[in-house]
Every structure is written in structure tokens, then in C-alpha cells.
């Protein structure tokens, strides 16, 4: 079942480092918000295109 699938969480430090390498300074809180949004978006896409209805 789809609910049984887990998406690997990327450590917040890696997220912050990625943004730093792209020339953007973000706080830990901002990185967490970005990742929460991306995980939610990813799950929505997975449900839409790969979920059983």
C-alpha cells in the first residue's frame, strides 16, 4: 500500500549546505519549511500517479 512507503528524509544540514552552494543563506527553520513543502508535494504526485483508487 502507498501508506507503507516512506520517503527518505534528507538531513536539514545537507539542505542548508545545498542552498549555501547555490548562493542562498537560509536558516534551519526555513530549510525545514522548504523540505516539508517538498515532501508534501512529492507525496501528492505519488498518490496522483501511482496510488490505487
Coordinates of N, CA and C in Angstrom, one line a residue:
X1 N 0.8 -1.2 0.0 CA 0.0 0.0 0.0 C 0.9 1.3 0.0
X2 N 0.3 2.3 -0.5 CA 1.0 3.6 -0.6 C 1.4 4.1 0.8
X3 N 0.6 3.9 1.8 CA 0.9 4.4 3.1 C 2.1 3.8 3.7
X4 N 2.4 2.5 3.2 CA 3.5 1.8 3.7 C 4.9 2.3 3.2
X5 N 4.8 3.1 2.1 CA 6.0 3.6 1.5 C 6.5 4.8 2.3
X6 N 7.8 4.9 2.5 CA 8.4 6.0 3.2 C 9.4 6.7 2.3
X7 N 9.4 8.0 2.3 CA 10.4 8.8 1.6 C 11.6 9.1 2.5
X8 N 12.7 8.8 2.0 CA 13.9 9.1 2.8 C 14.1 10.6 3.1
X9 N 14.2 10.9 4.3 CA 14.3 12.3 4.7 C 15.8 12.8 4.6
X10 N 16.0 13.9 4.0 CA 17.3 14.5 3.8 C 17.7 15.3 5.0
X11 N 18.8 15.1 5.6 CA 19.2 15.9 6.8 C 19.2 17.4 6.5
X12 N 18.6 18.1 7.5 CA 18.5 19.6 7.3 C 19.9 20.2 7.0
X13 N 20.9 19.7 7.6 CA 22.2 20.3 7.4 C 22.6 20.2 5.9
X14 N 22.3 19.1 5.3 CA 22.5 18.9 3.8 C 21.7 19.9 3.0
X15 N 20.5 20.1 3.4 CA 19.6 21.1 2.7 C 20.2 22.5 2.8
X16 N 20.6 22.9 4.0 CA 21.2 24.2 4.2 C 22.5 24.3 3.4
X17 N 23.3 23.2 3.3 CA 24.6 23.3 2.6 C 24.3 23.4 1.1
X18 N 23.2 22.7 0.6 CA 22.9 22.8 -0.8 C 22.5 24.2 -1.2
X19 N 21.7 24.9 -0.4 CA 21.3 26.3 -0.6 C 22.5 27.2 -0.5
X20 N 23.4 26.9 0.4 CA 24.6 27.7 0.5 C 25.5 27.6 -0.8
X21 N 25.6 26.4 -1.3 CA 26.3 26.2 -2.5 C 25.7 26.9 -3.7
X22 N 24.4 27.2 -3.6 CA 23.7 27.9 -4.7 C 23.7 29.4 -4.4
X23 N 24.4 29.8 -3.4 CA 24.5 31.2 -3.1 C 23.3 31.8 -2.2
X24 N 22.6 30.9 -1.5 CA 21.5 31.4 -0.7 C 21.7 31.0 0.7
X25 N 21.6 31.9 1.6 CA 21.7 31.6 3.0 C 20.3 31.5 3.6
X26 N 20.0 30.3 4.2 CA 18.7 30.1 4.8 C 18.9 29.5 6.2
X27 N 17.9 29.8 7.0 CA 18.0 29.3 8.4 C 17.6 27.9 8.5
X28 N 17.8 27.2 9.6 CA 17.4 25.9 9.8 C 15.8 25.8 9.7
X29 N 15.2 26.7 10.3 CA 13.7 26.8 10.2 C 13.2 26.9 8.8
X30 N 13.8 27.7 8.0 CA 13.5 27.9 6.6 C 13.7 26.6 5.8
X31 N 14.8 26.0 6.1 CA 15.2 24.7 5.4 C 14.1 23.6 5.7
X32 N 13.7 23.6 7.0 CA 12.6 22.6 7.4 C 11.3 22.9 6.7
X33 N 11.0 24.2 6.5 CA 9.7 24.5 5.8 C 9.8 24.1 4.4
X34 N 10.9 24.4 3.7 CA 11.1 24.0 2.3 C 11.0 22.5 2.2
X35 N 11.6 21.8 3.0 CA 11.6 20.3 2.9 C 10.2 19.8 3.2
X36 N 9.5 20.3 4.2 CA 8.1 19.9 4.5 C 7.2 20.1 3.2
X37 N 7.4 21.2 2.6 CA 6.6 21.5 1.4 C 7.0 20.5 0.3
X38 N 8.3 20.3 0.1 CA 8.7 19.3 -1.0 C 8.2 17.9 -0.7
X39 N 8.2 17.4 0.6 CA 7.7 16.1 0.9 C 6.2 16.0 0.6
X40 N 5.5 17.1 1.0 CA 4.1 17.1 0.8 C 3.8 17.0 -0.7
X41 N 4.5 17.8 -1.5 CA 4.3 17.8 -3.0 C 4.7 16.5 -3.6
X42 N 5.8 15.9 -3.1 CA 6.2 14.6 -3.6 C 5.1 13.5 -3.3
X43 N 4.6 13.5 -2.1 CA 3.5 12.5 -1.8 C 2.3 12.7 -2.6
X44 N 1.9 14.0 -2.9 CA 0.7 14.3 -3.7 C 0.9 13.7 -5.1
X45 N 2.1 13.9 -5.7 CA 2.4 13.4 -7.0 C 2.3 11.9 -7.0
X46 N 3.0 11.3 -6.0 CA 3.0 9.8 -5.9 C 1.5 9.3 -5.8
X47 N 0.7 9.9 -5.0 CA -0.7 9.5 -4.8 C -1.4 9.6 -6.1
X48 N -1.2 10.8 -6.8 CA -1.9 11.0 -8.0 C -1.6 10.1 -9.2
X49 N -0.3 9.8 -9.3 CA 0.1 9.0 -10.5 C 0.4 7.5 -10.2
X50 N 0.6 7.2 -8.9 CA 1.0 5.8 -8.6 C 0.1 5.2 -7.6
X51 N -0.9 6.0 -7.0 CA -1.8 5.4 -6.0 C -2.9 4.6 -6.6
X52 N -3.4 3.7 -5.8 CA -4.5 2.9 -6.3 C -5.8 3.6 -5.8
X53 N -6.7 3.7 -6.7 CA -8.0 4.4 -6.4 C -9.1 3.4 -6.3

